mmCIF file with all atom_site columns, C-alpha atoms in Angstrom:
data_model
loop_
_atom_site.group_PDB
_atom_site.id
_atom_site.type_symbol
_atom_site.label_atom_id
_atom_site.label_alt_id
_atom_site.label_comp_id
_atom_site.label_asym_id
_atom_site.label_entity_id
_atom_site.label_seq_id
_atom_site.pdbx_PDB_ins_code
_atom_site.Cartn_x
_atom_site.Cartn_y
_atom_site.Cartn_z
_atom_site.occupancy
_atom_site.B_iso_or_equiv
_atom_site.pdbx_formal_charge
_atom_site.auth_seq_id
_atom_site.auth_comp_id
_atom_site.auth_asym_id
_atom_site.auth_atom_id
_atom_site.pdbx_PDB_model_num
ATOM 1   C CA . ALA A 1 1   ? 105.178 144.604 74.182 1.00 67.00 ? 1   ALA A CA 1
ATOM 2   C CA . GLN A 1 2   ? 102.165 146.516 72.472 1.00 79.00 ? 2   GLN A CA 1
ATOM 3   C CA . THR A 1 3   ? 99.049  145.622 73.611 1.00 91.00 ? 3   THR A CA 1
ATOM 4   C CA . VAL A 1 4   ? 95.784  146.351 71.747 1.00 96.00 ? 4   VAL A CA 1
ATOM 5   C CA . THR A 1 5   ? 92.422  146.995 73.026 1.00 96.00 ? 5   THR A CA 1
ATOM 6   C CA . GLN A 1 6   ? 89.282  147.689 71.267 1.00 97.00 ? 6   GLN A CA 1
ATOM 7   C CA . SER A 1 7   ? 86.572  148.036 74.188 1.00 95.00 ? 7   SER A CA 1
ATOM 8   C CA . GLN A 1 8   ? 83.759  147.564 72.553 1.00 96.00 ? 8   GLN A CA 1
ATOM 9   C CA . PRO A 1 9   ? 83.142  143.771 71.369 1.00 95.00 ? 9   PRO A CA 1
ATOM 10  C CA . GLU A 1 10  ? 79.774  144.294 69.421 1.00 97.00 ? 10  GLU A CA 1
ATOM 11  C CA . MET A 1 11  ? 77.995  147.110 67.526 1.00 98.00 ? 11  MET A CA 1
ATOM 12  C CA . SER A 1 12  ? 75.301  148.068 65.475 1.00 97.00 ? 12  SER A CA 1
ATOM 13  C CA . VAL A 1 13  ? 73.870  150.943 62.811 1.00 98.00 ? 13  VAL A CA 1
ATOM 14  C CA . GLN A 1 14  ? 71.072  151.573 61.219 1.00 98.00 ? 14  GLN A CA 1
ATOM 15  C CA . GLU A 1 15  ? 71.249  151.514 57.466 1.00 97.00 ? 15  GLU A CA 1
ATOM 16  C CA . ALA A 1 16  ? 72.713  155.152 56.154 1.00 97.00 ? 16  ALA A CA 1
ATOM 17  C CA . GLU A 1 17  ? 73.894  156.063 59.527 1.00 98.00 ? 17  GLU A CA 1
ATOM 18  C CA . THR A 1 18  ? 77.381  156.716 60.797 1.00 98.00 ? 18  THR A CA 1
ATOM 19  C CA . VAL A 1 19  ? 78.764  154.385 63.622 1.00 98.00 ? 19  VAL A CA 1
ATOM 20  C CA . THR A 1 20  ? 82.528  155.146 65.440 1.00 98.00 ? 20  THR A CA 1
ATOM 21  C CA . LEU A 1 21  ? 84.430  152.261 66.622 1.00 98.00 ? 21  LEU A CA 1
ATOM 22  C CA . SER A 1 22  ? 87.415  152.065 69.359 1.00 98.00 ? 22  SER A CA 1
ATOM 23  C CA . CYS A 1 23  ? 90.235  150.891 69.426 1.00 98.00 ? 23  CYS A CA 1
ATOM 24  C CA . THR A 1 24  ? 93.326  151.915 72.083 1.00 97.00 ? 24  THR A CA 1
ATOM 25  C CA . TYR A 1 25  ? 97.049  150.291 72.359 1.00 97.00 ? 25  TYR A CA 1
ATOM 26  C CA . ASP A 1 26  ? 100.166 150.569 74.474 1.00 95.00 ? 26  ASP A CA 1
ATOM 27  C CA . THR A 1 27  ? 103.608 151.302 72.916 1.00 93.00 ? 27  THR A CA 1
ATOM 28  C CA . SER A 1 28  ? 106.737 152.785 73.903 1.00 91.00 ? 28  SER A CA 1
ATOM 29  C CA . GLU A 1 29  ? 107.475 153.026 70.543 1.00 90.00 ? 29  GLU A CA 1
ATOM 30  C CA . SER A 1 30  ? 107.412 156.675 68.533 1.00 89.00 ? 30  SER A CA 1
ATOM 31  C CA . ASP A 1 31  ? 107.671 155.003 64.521 1.00 91.00 ? 31  ASP A CA 1
ATOM 32  C CA . TYR A 1 32  ? 104.377 152.417 64.035 1.00 93.00 ? 32  TYR A CA 1
ATOM 33  C CA . TYR A 1 33  ? 101.765 152.034 62.104 1.00 94.00 ? 33  TYR A CA 1
ATOM 34  C CA . LEU A 1 34  ? 97.788  151.590 62.233 1.00 96.00 ? 34  LEU A CA 1
ATOM 35  C CA . PHE A 1 35  ? 95.422  149.909 60.541 1.00 96.00 ? 35  PHE A CA 1
ATOM 36  C CA . TRP A 1 36  ? 91.625  148.497 60.738 1.00 97.00 ? 36  TRP A CA 1
ATOM 37  C CA . TYR A 1 37  ? 90.863  145.000 59.014 1.00 97.00 ? 37  TYR A CA 1
ATOM 38  C CA . LYS A 1 38  ? 87.654  143.948 58.090 1.00 97.00 ? 38  LYS A CA 1
ATOM 39  C CA . GLN A 1 39  ? 86.901  140.099 58.075 1.00 95.00 ? 39  GLN A CA 1
ATOM 40  C CA . PRO A 1 40  ? 83.887  139.191 56.431 1.00 94.00 ? 40  PRO A CA 1
ATOM 41  C CA . PRO A 1 41  ? 81.545  135.895 57.345 1.00 91.00 ? 41  PRO A CA 1
ATOM 42  C CA . SER A 1 42  ? 83.952  135.063 54.655 1.00 90.00 ? 42  SER A CA 1
ATOM 43  C CA . ARG A 1 43  ? 87.351  135.289 57.364 1.00 90.00 ? 43  ARG A CA 1
ATOM 44  C CA . GLN A 1 44  ? 89.026  137.113 54.294 1.00 92.00 ? 44  GLN A CA 1
ATOM 45  C CA . MET A 1 45  ? 90.753  139.776 56.148 1.00 93.00 ? 45  MET A CA 1
ATOM 46  C CA . ILE A 1 46  ? 90.624  143.010 54.409 1.00 94.00 ? 46  ILE A CA 1
ATOM 47  C CA . LEU A 1 47  ? 92.247  146.529 55.070 1.00 94.00 ? 47  LEU A CA 1
ATOM 48  C CA . VAL A 1 48  ? 89.735  148.621 55.357 1.00 96.00 ? 48  VAL A CA 1
ATOM 49  C CA . ILE A 1 49  ? 92.025  151.594 56.097 1.00 96.00 ? 49  ILE A CA 1
ATOM 50  C CA . ARG A 1 50  ? 95.653  152.246 57.908 1.00 94.00 ? 50  ARG A CA 1
ATOM 51  C CA . GLN A 1 51  ? 97.819  155.353 59.548 1.00 95.00 ? 51  GLN A CA 1
ATOM 52  C CA . GLU A 1 52  ? 101.351 155.786 59.642 1.00 93.00 ? 52  GLU A CA 1
ATOM 53  C CA . ALA A 1 53  ? 102.469 157.473 63.707 1.00 93.00 ? 53  ALA A CA 1
ATOM 54  C CA . TYR A 1 54  ? 104.488 159.990 61.964 1.00 92.00 ? 54  TYR A CA 1
ATOM 55  C CA . LYS A 1 55  ? 101.358 161.257 59.807 1.00 91.00 ? 55  LYS A CA 1
ATOM 56  C CA . GLN A 1 56  ? 99.526  163.762 61.437 1.00 88.00 ? 56  GLN A CA 1
ATOM 57  C CA . GLN A 1 57  ? 96.483  164.344 59.740 1.00 94.00 ? 57  GLN A CA 1
ATOM 58  C CA . ASN A 1 58  ? 93.297  161.284 60.100 1.00 96.00 ? 58  ASN A CA 1
ATOM 59  C CA . ALA A 1 59  ? 93.830  158.866 57.416 1.00 95.00 ? 59  ALA A CA 1
ATOM 60  C CA . THR A 1 60  ? 90.607  158.269 55.246 1.00 96.00 ? 60  THR A CA 1
ATOM 61  C CA . GLU A 1 61  ? 88.927  155.903 52.262 1.00 94.00 ? 61  GLU A CA 1
ATOM 62  C CA . ASN A 1 62  ? 86.076  157.040 51.096 1.00 96.00 ? 62  ASN A CA 1
ATOM 63  C CA . ARG A 1 63  ? 83.276  156.165 53.690 1.00 97.00 ? 63  ARG A CA 1
ATOM 64  C CA . PHE A 1 64  ? 85.759  155.198 55.953 1.00 98.00 ? 64  PHE A CA 1
ATOM 65  C CA . SER A 1 65  ? 88.249  157.691 58.296 1.00 97.00 ? 65  SER A CA 1
ATOM 66  C CA . VAL A 1 66  ? 89.792  157.500 60.950 1.00 98.00 ? 66  VAL A CA 1
ATOM 67  C CA . ASN A 1 67  ? 90.470  159.223 64.058 1.00 97.00 ? 67  ASN A CA 1
ATOM 68  C CA . PHE A 1 68  ? 93.898  159.608 65.328 1.00 97.00 ? 68  PHE A CA 1
ATOM 69  C CA . GLN A 1 69  ? 95.099  160.920 68.302 1.00 96.00 ? 69  GLN A CA 1
ATOM 70  C CA . LYS A 1 70  ? 98.779  160.011 68.677 1.00 95.00 ? 70  LYS A CA 1
ATOM 71  C CA . ALA A 1 71  ? 98.802  161.101 72.810 1.00 94.00 ? 71  ALA A CA 1
ATOM 72  C CA . ALA A 1 72  ? 96.311  159.414 73.962 1.00 96.00 ? 72  ALA A CA 1
ATOM 73  C CA . LYS A 1 73  ? 97.340  156.604 71.626 1.00 96.00 ? 73  LYS A CA 1
ATOM 74  C CA . SER A 1 74  ? 94.129  156.255 70.297 1.00 97.00 ? 74  SER A CA 1
ATOM 75  C CA . PHE A 1 75  ? 92.550  154.937 67.507 1.00 97.00 ? 75  PHE A CA 1
ATOM 76  C CA . SER A 1 76  ? 89.515  155.147 66.684 1.00 98.00 ? 76  SER A CA 1
ATOM 77  C CA . LEU A 1 77  ? 87.297  154.551 62.823 1.00 98.00 ? 77  LEU A CA 1
ATOM 78  C CA . LYS A 1 78  ? 84.260  155.616 61.805 1.00 98.00 ? 78  LYS A CA 1
ATOM 79  C CA . ILE A 1 79  ? 81.906  154.384 59.062 1.00 98.00 ? 79  ILE A CA 1
ATOM 80  C CA . SER A 1 80  ? 79.840  157.036 57.296 1.00 98.00 ? 80  SER A CA 1
ATOM 81  C CA . ASP A 1 81  ? 76.006  155.711 55.645 1.00 98.00 ? 81  ASP A CA 1
ATOM 82  C CA . SER A 1 82  ? 76.621  152.936 56.827 1.00 98.00 ? 82  SER A CA 1
ATOM 83  C CA . GLN A 1 83  ? 76.165  149.939 54.489 1.00 97.00 ? 83  GLN A CA 1
ATOM 84  C CA . LEU A 1 84  ? 74.434  146.355 54.629 1.00 97.00 ? 84  LEU A CA 1
ATOM 85  C CA . GLY A 1 85  ? 77.740  145.395 52.812 1.00 96.00 ? 85  GLY A CA 1
ATOM 86  C CA . ASP A 1 86  ? 79.702  146.896 56.293 1.00 97.00 ? 86  ASP A CA 1
ATOM 87  C CA . ALA A 1 87  ? 78.176  144.117 58.546 1.00 97.00 ? 87  ALA A CA 1
ATOM 88  C CA . ALA A 1 88  ? 81.185  142.771 59.682 1.00 97.00 ? 88  ALA A CA 1
ATOM 89  C CA . MET A 1 89  ? 84.387  141.565 62.074 1.00 96.00 ? 89  MET A CA 1
ATOM 90  C CA . TYR A 1 90  ? 86.247  144.931 62.927 1.00 98.00 ? 90  TYR A CA 1
ATOM 91  C CA . PHE A 1 91  ? 89.875  144.325 63.882 1.00 97.00 ? 91  PHE A CA 1
ATOM 92  C CA . CYS A 1 92  ? 92.205  147.456 64.680 1.00 97.00 ? 92  CYS A CA 1
ATOM 93  C CA . ALA A 1 93  ? 95.952  146.228 64.429 1.00 96.00 ? 93  ALA A CA 1
ATOM 94  C CA . TYR A 1 94  ? 99.204  147.884 65.608 1.00 95.00 ? 94  TYR A CA 1
ATOM 95  C CA . ARG A 1 95  ? 103.078 147.408 63.508 1.00 92.00 ? 95  ARG A CA 1
ATOM 96  C CA . SER A 1 96  ? 106.238 148.195 65.129 1.00 89.00 ? 96  SER A CA 1
ATOM 97  C CA . ALA A 1 97  ? 108.112 150.273 62.327 1.00 85.00 ? 97  ALA A CA 1
ATOM 98  C CA . ASN A 1 98  ? 111.693 149.118 63.924 1.00 80.00 ? 98  ASN A CA 1
ATOM 99  C CA . SER A 1 99  ? 110.956 145.233 65.277 1.00 73.00 ? 99  SER A CA 1
ATOM 100 C CA . GLY A 1 100 ? 108.863 143.222 62.359 1.00 75.00 ? 100 GLY A CA 1
ATOM 101 C CA . TYR A 1 101 ? 106.255 143.182 60.498 1.00 81.00 ? 101 TYR A CA 1
ATOM 102 C CA . ALA A 1 102 ? 103.996 141.263 61.830 1.00 87.00 ? 102 ALA A CA 1
ATOM 103 C CA . LEU A 1 103 ? 100.753 142.415 63.076 1.00 92.00 ? 103 LEU A CA 1
ATOM 104 C CA . ASN A 1 104 ? 99.471  142.789 66.829 1.00 93.00 ? 104 ASN A CA 1
ATOM 105 C CA . PHE A 1 105 ? 95.186  142.144 66.382 1.00 95.00 ? 105 PHE A CA 1
ATOM 106 C CA . GLY A 1 106 ? 93.202  143.809 69.164 1.00 96.00 ? 106 GLY A CA 1
ATOM 107 C CA . LYS A 1 107 ? 89.807  141.302 70.344 1.00 94.00 ? 107 LYS A CA 1
ATOM 108 C CA . GLY A 1 108 ? 88.217  142.590 67.359 1.00 96.00 ? 108 GLY A CA 1
ATOM 109 C CA . THR A 1 109 ? 84.552  144.681 66.987 1.00 97.00 ? 109 THR A CA 1
ATOM 110 C CA . SER A 1 110 ? 81.383  143.165 66.421 1.00 97.00 ? 110 SER A CA 1
ATOM 111 C CA . LEU A 1 111 ? 79.418  145.489 63.861 1.00 98.00 ? 111 LEU A CA 1
ATOM 112 C CA . LEU A 1 112 ? 76.024  144.610 62.250 1.00 97.00 ? 112 LEU A CA 1
ATOM 113 C CA . VAL A 1 113 ? 74.031  146.470 60.287 1.00 97.00 ? 113 VAL A CA 1
ATOM 114 C CA . THR A 1 114 ? 70.554  146.968 60.412 1.00 97.00 ? 114 THR A CA 1
ATOM 115 C CA . PRO A 1 115 ? 67.913  148.237 57.733 1.00 94.00 ? 115 PRO A CA 1
ATOM 116 C CA . GLY B 2 1   ? 96.924  142.118 42.191 1.00 66.00 ? 1   GLY B CA 1
ATOM 117 C CA . ALA B 2 2   ? 98.447  140.800 45.017 1.00 85.00 ? 2   ALA B CA 1
ATOM 118 C CA . VAL B 2 3   ? 95.941  137.484 45.577 1.00 92.00 ? 3   VAL B CA 1
ATOM 119 C CA . VAL B 2 4   ? 97.509  134.522 48.795 1.00 95.00 ? 4   VAL B CA 1
ATOM 120 C CA . SER B 2 5   ? 95.372  130.795 48.359 1.00 96.00 ? 5   SER B CA 1
ATOM 121 C CA . GLN B 2 6   ? 95.964  128.873 50.542 1.00 97.00 ? 6   GLN B CA 1
ATOM 122 C CA . HIS B 2 7   ? 95.117  124.912 50.932 1.00 97.00 ? 7   HIS B CA 1
ATOM 123 C CA . PRO B 2 8   ? 93.098  123.424 51.662 1.00 97.00 ? 8   PRO B CA 1
ATOM 124 C CA . SER B 2 9   ? 90.350  125.795 52.709 1.00 96.00 ? 9   SER B CA 1
ATOM 125 C CA . TRP B 2 10  ? 89.624  123.401 55.076 1.00 96.00 ? 10  TRP B CA 1
ATOM 126 C CA . VAL B 2 11  ? 90.357  119.745 56.627 1.00 97.00 ? 11  VAL B CA 1
ATOM 127 C CA . ILE B 2 12  ? 88.865  117.362 58.876 1.00 97.00 ? 12  ILE B CA 1
ATOM 128 C CA . CYS B 2 13  ? 91.740  114.483 60.621 1.00 95.00 ? 13  CYS B CA 1
ATOM 129 C CA . LYS B 2 14  ? 91.627  112.009 63.346 1.00 96.00 ? 14  LYS B CA 1
ATOM 130 C CA . SER B 2 15  ? 93.647  112.876 66.453 1.00 97.00 ? 15  SER B CA 1
ATOM 131 C CA . GLY B 2 16  ? 97.185  111.696 65.801 1.00 96.00 ? 16  GLY B CA 1
ATOM 132 C CA . THR B 2 17  ? 97.411  112.714 62.703 1.00 97.00 ? 17  THR B CA 1
ATOM 133 C CA . SER B 2 18  ? 99.505  115.332 60.412 1.00 97.00 ? 18  SER B CA 1
ATOM 134 C CA . VAL B 2 19  ? 98.303  117.733 58.205 1.00 97.00 ? 19  VAL B CA 1
ATOM 135 C CA . LYS B 2 20  ? 100.138 120.319 56.520 1.00 97.00 ? 20  LYS B CA 1
ATOM 136 C CA . ILE B 2 21  ? 98.491  123.928 54.717 1.00 98.00 ? 21  ILE B CA 1
ATOM 137 C CA . GLU B 2 22  ? 99.950  125.690 52.573 1.00 97.00 ? 22  GLU B CA 1
ATOM 138 C CA . CYS B 2 23  ? 100.309 129.617 51.596 1.00 96.00 ? 23  CYS B CA 1
ATOM 139 C CA . ARG B 2 24  ? 101.413 130.913 48.380 1.00 96.00 ? 24  ARG B CA 1
ATOM 140 C CA . SER B 2 25  ? 101.342 133.331 47.208 1.00 94.00 ? 25  SER B CA 1
ATOM 141 C CA . LEU B 2 26  ? 99.747  133.630 43.679 1.00 94.00 ? 26  LEU B CA 1
ATOM 142 C CA . ASP B 2 27  ? 101.543 137.071 41.624 1.00 91.00 ? 27  ASP B CA 1
ATOM 143 C CA . PHE B 2 28  ? 104.119 138.501 43.741 1.00 91.00 ? 28  PHE B CA 1
ATOM 144 C CA . GLN B 2 29  ? 106.783 137.546 45.653 1.00 92.00 ? 29  GLN B CA 1
ATOM 145 C CA . ALA B 2 30  ? 106.995 137.767 49.462 1.00 90.00 ? 30  ALA B CA 1
ATOM 146 C CA . THR B 2 31  ? 110.045 138.009 51.222 1.00 84.00 ? 31  THR B CA 1
ATOM 147 C CA . THR B 2 32  ? 107.972 137.363 54.094 1.00 90.00 ? 32  THR B CA 1
ATOM 148 C CA . MET B 2 33  ? 105.017 134.917 55.871 1.00 93.00 ? 33  MET B CA 1
ATOM 149 C CA . PHE B 2 34  ? 102.595 134.529 58.789 1.00 94.00 ? 34  PHE B CA 1
ATOM 150 C CA . TRP B 2 35  ? 100.978 132.333 60.484 1.00 96.00 ? 35  TRP B CA 1
ATOM 151 C CA . TYR B 2 36  ? 98.338  133.082 62.700 1.00 96.00 ? 36  TYR B CA 1
ATOM 152 C CA . ARG B 2 37  ? 96.370  131.835 64.439 1.00 96.00 ? 37  ARG B CA 1
ATOM 153 C CA . GLN B 2 38  ? 92.237  132.669 64.938 1.00 94.00 ? 38  GLN B CA 1
ATOM 154 C CA . PHE B 2 39  ? 90.059  130.407 67.640 1.00 89.00 ? 39  PHE B CA 1
ATOM 155 C CA . PRO B 2 40  ? 86.357  130.671 67.103 1.00 85.00 ? 40  PRO B CA 1
ATOM 156 C CA . LYS B 2 41  ? 84.892  134.495 67.838 1.00 83.00 ? 41  LYS B CA 1
ATOM 157 C CA . GLN B 2 42  ? 88.683  135.545 68.974 1.00 88.00 ? 42  GLN B CA 1
ATOM 158 C CA . SER B 2 43  ? 91.171  137.360 67.262 1.00 91.00 ? 43  SER B CA 1
ATOM 159 C CA . LEU B 2 44  ? 94.488  136.471 65.457 1.00 94.00 ? 44  LEU B CA 1
ATOM 160 C CA . MET B 2 45  ? 97.521  135.074 67.377 1.00 94.00 ? 45  MET B CA 1
ATOM 161 C CA . LEU B 2 46  ? 100.652 135.250 65.519 1.00 94.00 ? 46  LEU B CA 1
ATOM 162 C CA . MET B 2 47  ? 102.176 131.495 65.303 1.00 96.00 ? 47  MET B CA 1
ATOM 163 C CA . ALA B 2 48  ? 105.486 132.850 63.774 1.00 95.00 ? 48  ALA B CA 1
ATOM 164 C CA . THR B 2 49  ? 107.109 134.843 60.974 1.00 93.00 ? 49  THR B CA 1
ATOM 165 C CA . SER B 2 50  ? 108.364 132.536 58.316 1.00 91.00 ? 50  SER B CA 1
ATOM 166 C CA . ASN B 2 51  ? 110.775 134.345 55.559 1.00 87.00 ? 51  ASN B CA 1
ATOM 167 C CA . GLU B 2 52  ? 112.179 132.555 52.872 1.00 84.00 ? 52  GLU B CA 1
ATOM 168 C CA . GLY B 2 53  ? 115.313 130.099 53.416 1.00 82.00 ? 53  GLY B CA 1
ATOM 169 C CA . SER B 2 54  ? 115.309 130.531 57.096 1.00 85.00 ? 54  SER B CA 1
ATOM 170 C CA . LYS B 2 55  ? 114.294 129.705 60.284 1.00 87.00 ? 55  LYS B CA 1
ATOM 171 C CA . ALA B 2 56  ? 110.808 130.481 60.985 1.00 91.00 ? 56  ALA B CA 1
ATOM 172 C CA . THR B 2 57  ? 110.711 132.638 64.036 1.00 93.00 ? 57  THR B CA 1
ATOM 173 C CA . TYR B 2 58  ? 107.941 131.298 66.374 1.00 95.00 ? 58  TYR B CA 1
ATOM 174 C CA . GLU B 2 59  ? 105.811 133.686 68.985 1.00 93.00 ? 59  GLU B CA 1
ATOM 175 C CA . GLN B 2 60  ? 106.409 132.416 73.054 1.00 92.00 ? 60  GLN B CA 1
ATOM 176 C CA . GLY B 2 61  ? 104.071 129.237 73.695 1.00 93.00 ? 61  GLY B CA 1
ATOM 177 C CA . VAL B 2 62  ? 104.415 128.487 69.920 1.00 95.00 ? 62  VAL B CA 1
ATOM 178 C CA . GLU B 2 63  ? 105.531 124.359 70.000 1.00 94.00 ? 63  GLU B CA 1
ATOM 179 C CA . LYS B 2 64  ? 107.752 124.499 66.854 1.00 92.00 ? 64  LYS B CA 1
ATOM 180 C CA . ASP B 2 65  ? 108.011 120.923 66.935 1.00 94.00 ? 65  ASP B CA 1
ATOM 181 C CA . LYS B 2 66  ? 104.965 120.596 66.571 1.00 96.00 ? 66  LYS B CA 1
ATOM 182 C CA . PHE B 2 67  ? 103.991 123.522 64.336 1.00 96.00 ? 67  PHE B CA 1
ATOM 183 C CA . LEU B 2 68  ? 106.642 123.108 61.686 1.00 95.00 ? 68  LEU B CA 1
ATOM 184 C CA . ILE B 2 69  ? 107.147 125.922 58.539 1.00 94.00 ? 69  ILE B CA 1
ATOM 185 C CA . ASN B 2 70  ? 109.365 125.625 55.892 1.00 90.00 ? 70  ASN B CA 1
ATOM 186 C CA . HIS B 2 71  ? 109.193 128.687 53.765 1.00 89.00 ? 71  HIS B CA 1
ATOM 187 C CA . ALA B 2 72  ? 111.143 127.329 50.541 1.00 83.00 ? 72  ALA B CA 1
ATOM 188 C CA . SER B 2 73  ? 110.445 129.492 48.407 1.00 90.00 ? 73  SER B CA 1
ATOM 189 C CA . LEU B 2 74  ? 109.580 132.775 47.741 1.00 91.00 ? 74  LEU B CA 1
ATOM 190 C CA . THR B 2 75  ? 105.902 132.098 46.672 1.00 94.00 ? 75  THR B CA 1
ATOM 191 C CA . LEU B 2 76  ? 106.015 129.128 49.077 1.00 94.00 ? 76  LEU B CA 1
ATOM 192 C CA . SER B 2 77  ? 104.841 128.869 53.143 1.00 94.00 ? 77  SER B CA 1
ATOM 193 C CA . THR B 2 78  ? 103.742 125.300 54.919 1.00 95.00 ? 78  THR B CA 1
ATOM 194 C CA . LEU B 2 79  ? 102.681 124.705 58.491 1.00 97.00 ? 79  LEU B CA 1
ATOM 195 C CA . THR B 2 80  ? 101.975 121.393 59.388 1.00 97.00 ? 80  THR B CA 1
ATOM 196 C CA . VAL B 2 81  ? 100.443 120.583 62.412 1.00 97.00 ? 81  VAL B CA 1
ATOM 197 C CA . THR B 2 82  ? 102.248 117.692 63.994 1.00 96.00 ? 82  THR B CA 1
ATOM 198 C CA . SER B 2 83  ? 100.313 115.031 65.389 1.00 96.00 ? 83  SER B CA 1
ATOM 199 C CA . ALA B 2 84  ? 97.320  116.939 66.126 1.00 96.00 ? 84  ALA B CA 1
ATOM 200 C CA . HIS B 2 85  ? 94.775  116.704 68.930 1.00 96.00 ? 85  HIS B CA 1
ATOM 201 C CA . PRO B 2 86  ? 91.522  118.589 68.830 1.00 96.00 ? 86  PRO B CA 1
ATOM 202 C CA . GLU B 2 87  ? 92.361  121.312 70.689 1.00 95.00 ? 87  GLU B CA 1
ATOM 203 C CA . ASP B 2 88  ? 94.728  122.396 67.650 1.00 96.00 ? 88  ASP B CA 1
ATOM 204 C CA . SER B 2 89  ? 90.937  122.674 65.879 1.00 96.00 ? 89  SER B CA 1
ATOM 205 C CA . SER B 2 90  ? 91.334  126.193 65.074 1.00 96.00 ? 90  SER B CA 1
ATOM 206 C CA . PHE B 2 91  ? 91.171  128.000 61.915 1.00 96.00 ? 91  PHE B CA 1
ATOM 207 C CA . TYR B 2 92  ? 95.335  129.486 60.322 1.00 97.00 ? 92  TYR B CA 1
ATOM 208 C CA . ILE B 2 93  ? 95.429  131.810 58.570 1.00 97.00 ? 93  ILE B CA 1
ATOM 209 C CA . CYS B 2 94  ? 98.517  133.096 56.931 1.00 96.00 ? 94  CYS B CA 1
ATOM 210 C CA . SER B 2 95  ? 100.122 136.231 55.143 1.00 95.00 ? 95  SER B CA 1
ATOM 211 C CA . ALA B 2 96  ? 102.125 137.777 52.847 1.00 93.00 ? 96  ALA B CA 1
ATOM 212 C CA . ARG B 2 97  ? 104.416 140.659 52.838 1.00 90.00 ? 97  ARG B CA 1
ATOM 213 C CA . PRO B 2 98  ? 106.021 141.728 49.239 1.00 88.00 ? 98  PRO B CA 1
ATOM 214 C CA . LEU B 2 99  ? 108.957 141.171 48.164 1.00 82.00 ? 99  LEU B CA 1
ATOM 215 C CA . GLY B 2 100 ? 110.226 145.849 48.261 1.00 76.00 ? 100 GLY B CA 1
ATOM 216 C CA . SER B 2 101 ? 107.230 146.241 49.610 1.00 68.00 ? 101 SER B CA 1
ATOM 217 C CA . GLY B 2 102 ? 108.680 148.429 52.773 1.00 63.00 ? 102 GLY B CA 1
ATOM 218 C CA . GLY B 2 103 ? 106.727 146.438 54.847 1.00 58.00 ? 103 GLY B CA 1
ATOM 219 C CA . ASN B 2 104 ? 103.398 148.689 54.731 1.00 69.00 ? 104 ASN B CA 1
ATOM 220 C CA . GLU B 2 105 ? 101.635 145.815 52.973 1.00 79.00 ? 105 GLU B CA 1
ATOM 221 C CA . GLN B 2 106 ? 100.839 142.580 53.793 1.00 87.00 ? 106 GLN B CA 1
ATOM 222 C CA . PHE B 2 107 ? 97.708  140.378 52.031 1.00 93.00 ? 107 PHE B CA 1
ATOM 223 C CA . PHE B 2 108 ? 95.386  137.943 53.890 1.00 95.00 ? 108 PHE B CA 1
ATOM 224 C CA . GLY B 2 109 ? 95.045  134.285 52.294 1.00 95.00 ? 109 GLY B CA 1
ATOM 225 C CA . PRO B 2 110 ? 91.951  133.506 53.762 1.00 95.00 ? 110 PRO B CA 1
ATOM 226 C CA . GLY B 2 111 ? 92.391  130.747 55.627 1.00 96.00 ? 111 GLY B CA 1
ATOM 227 C CA . THR B 2 112 ? 92.271  127.021 56.481 1.00 97.00 ? 112 THR B CA 1
ATOM 228 C CA . ARG B 2 113 ? 89.316  125.540 59.580 1.00 96.00 ? 113 ARG B CA 1
ATOM 229 C CA . LEU B 2 114 ? 91.112  122.627 60.833 1.00 97.00 ? 114 LEU B CA 1
ATOM 230 C CA . THR B 2 115 ? 88.723  120.235 62.853 1.00 97.00 ? 115 THR B CA 1
ATOM 231 C CA . VAL B 2 116 ? 91.103  117.153 64.240 1.00 97.00 ? 116 VAL B CA 1
ATOM 232 C CA . LEU B 2 117 ? 88.370  114.242 65.948 1.00 96.00 ? 117 LEU B CA 1
#
């Protein structure tokens, strides 16, 4: 089974600064998808960004970008120009391309944004 | 678009009673819906995968007789917690995969908080 590890239970960043959240995963598959989800206090899961493993180019969505290192099985999320509204739990997730569509989540990182 | 609703948003019940939670895709059809459980300050753990018109597939350690899942239509899946006990208190979240999406998209409901007294 694939495991997803987020080694930072909590992170803090000042408004307008940049922060990087770490995620590593363990898999024997070559084809898969990786995601970052945001869960604000409302508990609604929001997709932040996704990456297809077959793509070498790192995904980018406005202020959010990833550093995908397939050989190292690393998938970090960089948030630039942090805003107060970015404060939330962030979950890294893995989905196999070959066996079902369910997501396997990491334990999450709580991001605090200070003024 | 791509809205998933859950009802109720929160429920309190007595130990030994059954509780039904509905998950609806409001503006799309979903061949597959997933049920997750999230304990306080923890991650989402997959409980089961529900495919329309067929039996749900449960993850290891999840009691299928306790957590009954019905996916009777392309827009509705229900999770019934039977004979609920305090240890079943948790946040239950569903997600839905749109028909024909290829699996890259799945949309989450807002969750249901269950408290068993």
